[in-house]
Amino acid sequence: DAAYLYNKHGAPLDYDLWQNLRRILEWLCDNWHVEDEGIWEVRGGRRQFVSSKVMCWVALERAVRISRQRGLPAGNGGVLRWLSERDKIYEEVMEKGWNSEKGSFVQYYGADALDASLLLMPLVKFVGPTDPRWISTLDHIQRELTYDTLVDRYKTDAAAPDGLEGDEGSFSLCSFWLVECLTQAGRLEEARLALEKMFSYANHLGLYAEEIGPSGEALGNFPQALTHLSLISAAVHLDRALG
């Protein structure tokens, strides 16, 4: 996704970089089905994490776009292979990443637990922001992982074991993802209120820590760049939606 956005808004990708990306894509086509530790790098064993599959889909989907828009060569199997693997991932996530009894996408195939990384699904355009499956998932995340406007990555007693002891704070990054998801779903007043509440957790310089503790204290990496990138994205999209 970063390469696609850079090619679109920054500078056109050069041939050498495209060659390197093609090698990564060939590896991805052969390995996307392999279990991994997920976006949070859990230490409790590998799983078929839904957010990992979604980002594999993103890589192939964006590669197809770049190749077609720029006329860049696609290598062995061509764009047809990328399209084929992309579509396999999509169908698999919709089948195995969806828990029909719960009415929600879940952390990994066969799970019941949620994961805040699912908030990436509409943000990377894997699902439409008002798709009924997604809206049901969003509602579950608000009920099960969200306190006020603070979003936990997952419930440590229900999700895949992360190998870490003790509790953790909510993740600021995920809270801003929630704001953007609400905005895209057209729930603008909810999004505005959530963003305004998040502003109250910044320090006197407007900076955020990686996590926010139960009494509002800053925890983890400080300041964390990824959190501020998600803040900017959430604020820009909400501002545009509000006109």
mmCIF file with all atom_site columns, C-alpha atoms in Angstrom, residues 77-236:
data_model
loop_
_atom_site.group_PDB
_atom_site.id
_atom_site.type_symbol
_atom_site.label_atom_id
_atom_site.label_alt_id
_atom_site.label_comp_id
_atom_site.label_asym_id
_atom_site.label_entity_id
_atom_site.label_seq_id
_atom_site.pdbx_PDB_ins_code
_atom_site.Cartn_x
_atom_site.Cartn_y
_atom_site.Cartn_z
_atom_site.occupancy
_atom_site.B_iso_or_equiv
_atom_site.pdbx_formal_charge
_atom_site.auth_seq_id
_atom_site.auth_comp_id
_atom_site.auth_asym_id
_atom_site.auth_atom_id
_atom_site.pdbx_PDB_model_num
ATOM 1   C CA . GLY A 1 77  ? 2.672   -15.711 -14.386 1.00 0.00 ? 77  GLY A CA 1
ATOM 2   C CA . GLY A 1 78  ? 2.030   -12.042 -14.934 1.00 0.00 ? 78  GLY A CA 1
ATOM 3   C CA . VAL A 1 79  ? -0.816  -10.050 -13.498 1.00 0.00 ? 79  VAL A CA 1
ATOM 4   C CA . LEU A 1 80  ? -3.059  -13.089 -13.912 1.00 0.00 ? 80  LEU A CA 1
ATOM 5   C CA . ARG A 1 81  ? -1.219  -14.904 -11.126 1.00 0.00 ? 81  ARG A CA 1
ATOM 6   C CA . TRP A 1 82  ? -1.447  -11.893 -8.829  1.00 0.00 ? 82  TRP A CA 1
ATOM 7   C CA . LEU A 1 83  ? -5.163  -11.640 -9.569  1.00 0.00 ? 83  LEU A CA 1
ATOM 8   C CA . SER A 1 84  ? -5.666  -15.338 -8.940  1.00 0.00 ? 84  SER A CA 1
ATOM 9   C CA . GLU A 1 85  ? -3.875  -15.316 -5.582  1.00 0.00 ? 85  GLU A CA 1
ATOM 10  C CA . ARG A 1 86  ? -5.548  -12.047 -4.599  1.00 0.00 ? 86  ARG A CA 1
ATOM 11  C CA . ASP A 1 87  ? -8.976  -13.536 -5.215  1.00 0.00 ? 87  ASP A CA 1
ATOM 12  C CA . LYS A 1 88  ? -8.121  -16.738 -3.333  1.00 0.00 ? 88  LYS A CA 1
ATOM 13  C CA . ILE A 1 89  ? -7.176  -14.679 -0.287  1.00 0.00 ? 89  ILE A CA 1
ATOM 14  C CA . TYR A 1 90  ? -10.373 -12.657 -0.471  1.00 0.00 ? 90  TYR A CA 1
ATOM 15  C CA . GLU A 1 91  ? -12.634 -15.686 -0.713  1.00 0.00 ? 91  GLU A CA 1
ATOM 16  C CA . GLU A 1 92  ? -10.769 -17.457 2.084   1.00 0.00 ? 92  GLU A CA 1
ATOM 17  C CA . VAL A 1 93  ? -11.026 -14.501 4.472   1.00 0.00 ? 93  VAL A CA 1
ATOM 18  C CA . MET A 1 94  ? -14.732 -14.133 3.763   1.00 0.00 ? 94  MET A CA 1
ATOM 19  C CA . GLU A 1 95  ? -15.254 -17.838 4.442   1.00 0.00 ? 95  GLU A CA 1
ATOM 20  C CA . LYS A 1 96  ? -12.816 -18.635 7.255   1.00 0.00 ? 96  LYS A CA 1
ATOM 21  C CA . GLY A 1 97  ? -12.278 -15.219 8.830   1.00 0.00 ? 97  GLY A CA 1
ATOM 22  C CA . TRP A 1 98  ? -16.006 -14.679 9.348   1.00 0.00 ? 98  TRP A CA 1
ATOM 23  C CA . ASN A 1 99  ? -17.707 -16.230 12.380  1.00 0.00 ? 99  ASN A CA 1
ATOM 24  C CA . SER A 1 100 ? -21.328 -16.624 11.329  1.00 0.00 ? 100 SER A CA 1
ATOM 25  C CA . GLU A 1 101 ? -22.525 -17.516 14.830  1.00 0.00 ? 101 GLU A CA 1
ATOM 26  C CA . LYS A 1 102 ? -20.944 -14.396 16.295  1.00 0.00 ? 102 LYS A CA 1
ATOM 27  C CA . GLY A 1 103 ? -21.794 -12.247 13.294  1.00 0.00 ? 103 GLY A CA 1
ATOM 28  C CA . SER A 1 104 ? -18.307 -10.800 13.078  1.00 0.00 ? 104 SER A CA 1
ATOM 29  C CA . PHE A 1 105 ? -14.896 -11.135 11.532  1.00 0.00 ? 105 PHE A CA 1
ATOM 30  C CA . VAL A 1 106 ? -12.531 -12.548 14.139  1.00 0.00 ? 106 VAL A CA 1
ATOM 31  C CA . GLN A 1 107 ? -8.874  -12.484 15.109  1.00 0.00 ? 107 GLN A CA 1
ATOM 32  C CA . TYR A 1 108 ? -7.882  -15.687 13.307  1.00 0.00 ? 108 TYR A CA 1
ATOM 33  C CA . TYR A 1 109 ? -9.564  -18.528 11.445  1.00 0.00 ? 109 TYR A CA 1
ATOM 34  C CA . GLY A 1 110 ? -11.869 -20.503 13.708  1.00 0.00 ? 110 GLY A CA 1
ATOM 35  C CA . ALA A 1 111 ? -11.649 -18.030 16.585  1.00 0.00 ? 111 ALA A CA 1
ATOM 36  C CA . ASP A 1 112 ? -14.375 -16.316 18.565  1.00 0.00 ? 112 ASP A CA 1
ATOM 37  C CA . ALA A 1 113 ? -12.164 -13.463 19.781  1.00 0.00 ? 113 ALA A CA 1
ATOM 38  C CA . LEU A 1 114 ? -11.955 -10.034 18.191  1.00 0.00 ? 114 LEU A CA 1
ATOM 39  C CA . ASP A 1 115 ? -8.861  -8.024  17.299  1.00 0.00 ? 115 ASP A CA 1
ATOM 40  C CA . ALA A 1 116 ? -8.633  -4.271  16.761  1.00 0.00 ? 116 ALA A CA 1
ATOM 41  C CA . SER A 1 117 ? -6.486  -4.854  13.667  1.00 0.00 ? 117 SER A CA 1
ATOM 42  C CA . LEU A 1 118 ? -9.751  -5.810  11.963  1.00 0.00 ? 118 LEU A CA 1
ATOM 43  C CA . LEU A 1 119 ? -10.390 -2.057  11.846  1.00 0.00 ? 119 LEU A CA 1
ATOM 44  C CA . LEU A 1 120 ? -7.947  -1.989  8.941   1.00 0.00 ? 120 LEU A CA 1
ATOM 45  C CA . MET A 1 121 ? -10.358 -3.908  6.708   1.00 0.00 ? 121 MET A CA 1
ATOM 46  C CA . PRO A 1 122 ? -12.328 -0.897  5.398   1.00 0.00 ? 122 PRO A CA 1
ATOM 47  C CA . LEU A 1 123 ? -9.360  1.457   5.713   1.00 0.00 ? 123 LEU A CA 1
ATOM 48  C CA . VAL A 1 124 ? -7.408  -0.559  3.127   1.00 0.00 ? 124 VAL A CA 1
ATOM 49  C CA . LYS A 1 125 ? -10.574 -1.084  1.056   1.00 0.00 ? 125 LYS A CA 1
ATOM 50  C CA . PHE A 1 126 ? -10.839 -4.820  1.659   1.00 0.00 ? 126 PHE A CA 1
ATOM 51  C CA . VAL A 1 127 ? -14.500 -4.390  2.589   1.00 0.00 ? 127 VAL A CA 1
ATOM 52  C CA . GLY A 1 128 ? -16.866 -1.519  1.986   1.00 0.00 ? 128 GLY A CA 1
ATOM 53  C CA . PRO A 1 129 ? -17.281 0.740   5.039   1.00 0.00 ? 129 PRO A CA 1
ATOM 54  C CA . THR A 1 130 ? -21.036 0.080   5.120   1.00 0.00 ? 130 THR A CA 1
ATOM 55  C CA . ASP A 1 131 ? -20.938 -3.614  4.192   1.00 0.00 ? 131 ASP A CA 1
ATOM 56  C CA . PRO A 1 132 ? -23.355 -5.396  6.587   1.00 0.00 ? 132 PRO A CA 1
ATOM 57  C CA . ARG A 1 133 ? -20.656 -7.851  7.676   1.00 0.00 ? 133 ARG A CA 1
ATOM 58  C CA . TRP A 1 134 ? -18.333 -4.977  8.449   1.00 0.00 ? 134 TRP A CA 1
ATOM 59  C CA . ILE A 1 135 ? -20.914 -2.894  10.315  1.00 0.00 ? 135 ILE A CA 1
ATOM 60  C CA . SER A 1 136 ? -21.702 -5.915  12.493  1.00 0.00 ? 136 SER A CA 1
ATOM 61  C CA . THR A 1 137 ? -17.966 -6.357  13.179  1.00 0.00 ? 137 THR A CA 1
ATOM 62  C CA . LEU A 1 138 ? -17.570 -2.662  13.976  1.00 0.00 ? 138 LEU A CA 1
ATOM 63  C CA . ASP A 1 139 ? -20.434 -2.854  16.464  1.00 0.00 ? 139 ASP A CA 1
ATOM 64  C CA . HIS A 1 140 ? -18.831 -5.891  18.120  1.00 0.00 ? 140 HIS A CA 1
ATOM 65  C CA . ILE A 1 141 ? -15.510 -4.053  18.428  1.00 0.00 ? 141 ILE A CA 1
ATOM 66  C CA . GLN A 1 142 ? -17.248 -1.100  20.058  1.00 0.00 ? 142 GLN A CA 1
ATOM 67  C CA . ARG A 1 143 ? -19.031 -3.365  22.537  1.00 0.00 ? 143 ARG A CA 1
ATOM 68  C CA . GLU A 1 144 ? -16.200 -5.762  23.362  1.00 0.00 ? 144 GLU A CA 1
ATOM 69  C CA . LEU A 1 145 ? -12.915 -3.897  22.886  1.00 0.00 ? 145 LEU A CA 1
ATOM 70  C CA . THR A 1 146 ? -13.855 -0.248  23.429  1.00 0.00 ? 146 THR A CA 1
ATOM 71  C CA . TYR A 1 147 ? -14.254 1.640   26.698  1.00 0.00 ? 147 TYR A CA 1
ATOM 72  C CA . ASP A 1 148 ? -15.508 5.168   26.103  1.00 0.00 ? 148 ASP A CA 1
ATOM 73  C CA . THR A 1 149 ? -13.257 5.945   23.111  1.00 0.00 ? 149 THR A CA 1
ATOM 74  C CA . LEU A 1 150 ? -10.261 3.787   24.099  1.00 0.00 ? 150 LEU A CA 1
ATOM 75  C CA . VAL A 1 151 ? -9.742  0.606   22.089  1.00 0.00 ? 151 VAL A CA 1
ATOM 76  C CA . ASP A 1 152 ? -7.904  -2.495  23.317  1.00 0.00 ? 152 ASP A CA 1
ATOM 77  C CA . ARG A 1 153 ? -5.939  -4.539  20.798  1.00 0.00 ? 153 ARG A CA 1
ATOM 78  C CA . TYR A 1 154 ? -7.738  -7.673  21.989  1.00 0.00 ? 154 TYR A CA 1
ATOM 79  C CA . LYS A 1 155 ? -8.940  -9.249  25.209  1.00 0.00 ? 155 LYS A CA 1
ATOM 80  C CA . THR A 1 156 ? -5.947  -11.041 26.675  1.00 0.00 ? 156 THR A CA 1
ATOM 81  C CA . ASP A 1 157 ? -8.133  -13.726 28.251  1.00 0.00 ? 157 ASP A CA 1
ATOM 82  C CA . ALA A 1 158 ? -9.910  -14.579 24.992  1.00 0.00 ? 158 ALA A CA 1
ATOM 83  C CA . ALA A 1 159 ? -7.536  -13.939 22.094  1.00 0.00 ? 159 ALA A CA 1
ATOM 84  C CA . ALA A 1 160 ? -4.539  -15.938 20.894  1.00 0.00 ? 160 ALA A CA 1
ATOM 85  C CA . PRO A 1 161 ? -2.017  -15.959 23.775  1.00 0.00 ? 161 PRO A CA 1
ATOM 86  C CA . ASP A 1 162 ? 0.568   -13.229 23.248  1.00 0.00 ? 162 ASP A CA 1
ATOM 87  C CA . GLY A 1 163 ? 3.174   -14.635 25.646  1.00 0.00 ? 163 GLY A CA 1
ATOM 88  C CA . LEU A 1 164 ? 3.189   -11.469 27.754  1.00 0.00 ? 164 LEU A CA 1
ATOM 89  C CA . GLU A 1 165 ? 2.366   -11.288 31.439  1.00 0.00 ? 165 GLU A CA 1
ATOM 90  C CA . GLY A 1 166 ? -0.016  -8.828  33.046  1.00 0.00 ? 166 GLY A CA 1
ATOM 91  C CA . ASP A 1 167 ? -2.435  -6.322  31.592  1.00 0.00 ? 167 ASP A CA 1
ATOM 92  C CA . GLU A 1 168 ? -1.817  -3.577  29.047  1.00 0.00 ? 168 GLU A CA 1
ATOM 93  C CA . GLY A 1 169 ? -3.354  -0.232  28.239  1.00 0.00 ? 169 GLY A CA 1
ATOM 94  C CA . SER A 1 170 ? -5.592  0.567   25.318  1.00 0.00 ? 170 SER A CA 1
ATOM 95  C CA . PHE A 1 171 ? -3.839  1.275   22.014  1.00 0.00 ? 171 PHE A CA 1
ATOM 96  C CA . SER A 1 172 ? -3.992  4.883   20.811  1.00 0.00 ? 172 SER A CA 1
ATOM 97  C CA . LEU A 1 173 ? -3.410  3.725   17.236  1.00 0.00 ? 173 LEU A CA 1
ATOM 98  C CA . CYS A 1 174 ? -6.514  1.552   17.347  1.00 0.00 ? 174 CYS A CA 1
ATOM 99  C CA . SER A 1 175 ? -8.618  4.348   18.836  1.00 0.00 ? 175 SER A CA 1
ATOM 100 C CA . PHE A 1 176 ? -7.830  6.556   15.843  1.00 0.00 ? 176 PHE A CA 1
ATOM 101 C CA . TRP A 1 177 ? -8.551  3.665   13.476  1.00 0.00 ? 177 TRP A CA 1
ATOM 102 C CA . LEU A 1 178 ? -11.976 3.470   15.107  1.00 0.00 ? 178 LEU A CA 1
ATOM 103 C CA . VAL A 1 179 ? -12.577 7.172   14.448  1.00 0.00 ? 179 VAL A CA 1
ATOM 104 C CA . GLU A 1 180 ? -11.788 6.723   10.764  1.00 0.00 ? 180 GLU A CA 1
ATOM 105 C CA . CYS A 1 181 ? -13.981 3.629   10.486  1.00 0.00 ? 181 CYS A CA 1
ATOM 106 C CA . LEU A 1 182 ? -16.907 5.505   12.038  1.00 0.00 ? 182 LEU A CA 1
ATOM 107 C CA . THR A 1 183 ? -16.319 8.357   9.602   1.00 0.00 ? 183 THR A CA 1
ATOM 108 C CA . GLN A 1 184 ? -16.309 6.044   6.591   1.00 0.00 ? 184 GLN A CA 1
ATOM 109 C CA . ALA A 1 185 ? -19.490 4.384   7.862   1.00 0.00 ? 185 ALA A CA 1
ATOM 110 C CA . GLY A 1 186 ? -21.213 7.774   7.903   1.00 0.00 ? 186 GLY A CA 1
ATOM 111 C CA . ARG A 1 187 ? -21.494 7.857   11.699  1.00 0.00 ? 187 ARG A CA 1
ATOM 112 C CA . LEU A 1 188 ? -20.032 11.337  11.856  1.00 0.00 ? 188 LEU A CA 1
ATOM 113 C CA . GLU A 1 189 ? -21.262 12.441  15.266  1.00 0.00 ? 189 GLU A CA 1
ATOM 114 C CA . GLU A 1 190 ? -19.869 9.276   16.852  1.00 0.00 ? 190 GLU A CA 1
ATOM 115 C CA . ALA A 1 191 ? -16.585 9.863   15.044  1.00 0.00 ? 191 ALA A CA 1
ATOM 116 C CA . ARG A 1 192 ? -16.408 13.515  16.091  1.00 0.00 ? 192 ARG A CA 1
ATOM 117 C CA . LEU A 1 193 ? -17.104 12.718  19.743  1.00 0.00 ? 193 LEU A CA 1
ATOM 118 C CA . ALA A 1 194 ? -14.550 9.892   19.761  1.00 0.00 ? 194 ALA A CA 1
ATOM 119 C CA . LEU A 1 195 ? -11.866 12.138  18.242  1.00 0.00 ? 195 LEU A CA 1
ATOM 120 C CA . GLU A 1 196 ? -12.575 14.995  20.636  1.00 0.00 ? 196 GLU A CA 1
ATOM 121 C CA . LYS A 1 197 ? -12.303 12.614  23.584  1.00 0.00 ? 197 LYS A CA 1
ATOM 122 C CA . MET A 1 198 ? -9.003  11.295  22.247  1.00 0.00 ? 198 MET A CA 1
ATOM 123 C CA . PHE A 1 199 ? -7.660  14.861  22.150  1.00 0.00 ? 199 PHE A CA 1
ATOM 124 C CA . SER A 1 200 ? -7.963  14.923  25.942  1.00 0.00 ? 200 SER A CA 1
ATOM 125 C CA . TYR A 1 201 ? -5.394  12.117  26.257  1.00 0.00 ? 201 TYR A CA 1
ATOM 126 C CA . ALA A 1 202 ? -2.591  14.031  24.528  1.00 0.00 ? 202 ALA A CA 1
ATOM 127 C CA . ASN A 1 203 ? 0.082   15.735  26.606  1.00 0.00 ? 203 ASN A CA 1
ATOM 128 C CA . HIS A 1 204 ? 0.681   19.483  26.694  1.00 0.00 ? 204 HIS A CA 1
ATOM 129 C CA . LEU A 1 205 ? 2.495   19.259  23.341  1.00 0.00 ? 205 LEU A CA 1
ATOM 130 C CA . GLY A 1 206 ? -0.298  17.310  21.668  1.00 0.00 ? 206 GLY A CA 1
ATOM 131 C CA . LEU A 1 207 ? 1.709   14.077  21.657  1.00 0.00 ? 207 LEU A CA 1
ATOM 132 C CA . TYR A 1 208 ? 0.465   10.558  22.347  1.00 0.00 ? 208 TYR A CA 1
ATOM 133 C CA . ALA A 1 209 ? 2.006   7.474   23.842  1.00 0.00 ? 209 ALA A CA 1
ATOM 134 C CA . GLU A 1 210 ? 1.606   4.033   22.324  1.00 0.00 ? 210 GLU A CA 1
ATOM 135 C CA . GLU A 1 211 ? -0.877  3.075   25.044  1.00 0.00 ? 211 GLU A CA 1
ATOM 136 C CA . ILE A 1 212 ? -3.237  4.792   27.463  1.00 0.00 ? 212 ILE A CA 1
ATOM 137 C CA . GLY A 1 213 ? -3.688  3.332   30.938  1.00 0.00 ? 213 GLY A CA 1
ATOM 138 C CA . PRO A 1 214 ? -6.964  2.931   32.838  1.00 0.00 ? 214 PRO A CA 1
ATOM 139 C CA . SER A 1 215 ? -6.536  6.281   34.589  1.00 0.00 ? 215 SER A CA 1
ATOM 140 C CA . GLY A 1 216 ? -5.388  8.082   31.434  1.00 0.00 ? 216 GLY A CA 1
ATOM 141 C CA . GLU A 1 217 ? -1.642  7.729   31.985  1.00 0.00 ? 217 GLU A CA 1
ATOM 142 C CA . ALA A 1 218 ? 0.742   7.415   29.037  1.00 0.00 ? 218 ALA A CA 1
ATOM 143 C CA . LEU A 1 219 ? 2.237   3.926   28.640  1.00 0.00 ? 219 LEU A CA 1
ATOM 144 C CA . GLY A 1 220 ? 4.654   2.283   26.220  1.00 0.00 ? 220 GLY A CA 1
ATOM 145 C CA . ASN A 1 221 ? 6.617   4.023   23.477  1.00 0.00 ? 221 ASN A CA 1
ATOM 146 C CA . PHE A 1 222 ? 6.445   7.804   23.662  1.00 0.00 ? 222 PHE A CA 1
ATOM 147 C CA . PRO A 1 223 ? 5.829   9.472   21.362  1.00 0.00 ? 223 PRO A CA 1
ATOM 148 C CA . GLN A 1 224 ? 4.850   6.822   18.836  1.00 0.00 ? 224 GLN A CA 1
ATOM 149 C CA . ALA A 1 225 ? 4.953   7.879   15.183  1.00 0.00 ? 225 ALA A CA 1
ATOM 150 C CA . LEU A 1 226 ? 2.380   5.359   13.938  1.00 0.00 ? 226 LEU A CA 1
ATOM 151 C CA . THR A 1 227 ? -0.160  6.687   16.432  1.00 0.00 ? 227 THR A CA 1
ATOM 152 C CA . HIS A 1 228 ? 0.267   10.208  15.094  1.00 0.00 ? 228 HIS A CA 1
ATOM 153 C CA . LEU A 1 229 ? -0.039  9.043   11.490  1.00 0.00 ? 229 LEU A CA 1
ATOM 154 C CA . SER A 1 230 ? -3.370  7.421   12.357  1.00 0.00 ? 230 SER A CA 1
ATOM 155 C CA . LEU A 1 231 ? -4.433  10.616  14.158  1.00 0.00 ? 231 LEU A CA 1
ATOM 156 C CA . ILE A 1 232 ? -3.690  12.704  11.059  1.00 0.00 ? 232 ILE A CA 1
ATOM 157 C CA . SER A 1 233 ? -5.538  10.285  8.781   1.00 0.00 ? 233 SER A CA 1
ATOM 158 C CA . ALA A 1 234 ? -8.570  10.135  11.083  1.00 0.00 ? 234 ALA A CA 1
ATOM 159 C CA . ALA A 1 235 ? -8.724  13.915  11.456  1.00 0.00 ? 235 ALA A CA 1
ATOM 160 C CA . VAL A 1 236 ? -8.328  14.612  7.728   1.00 0.00 ? 236 VAL A CA 1
#
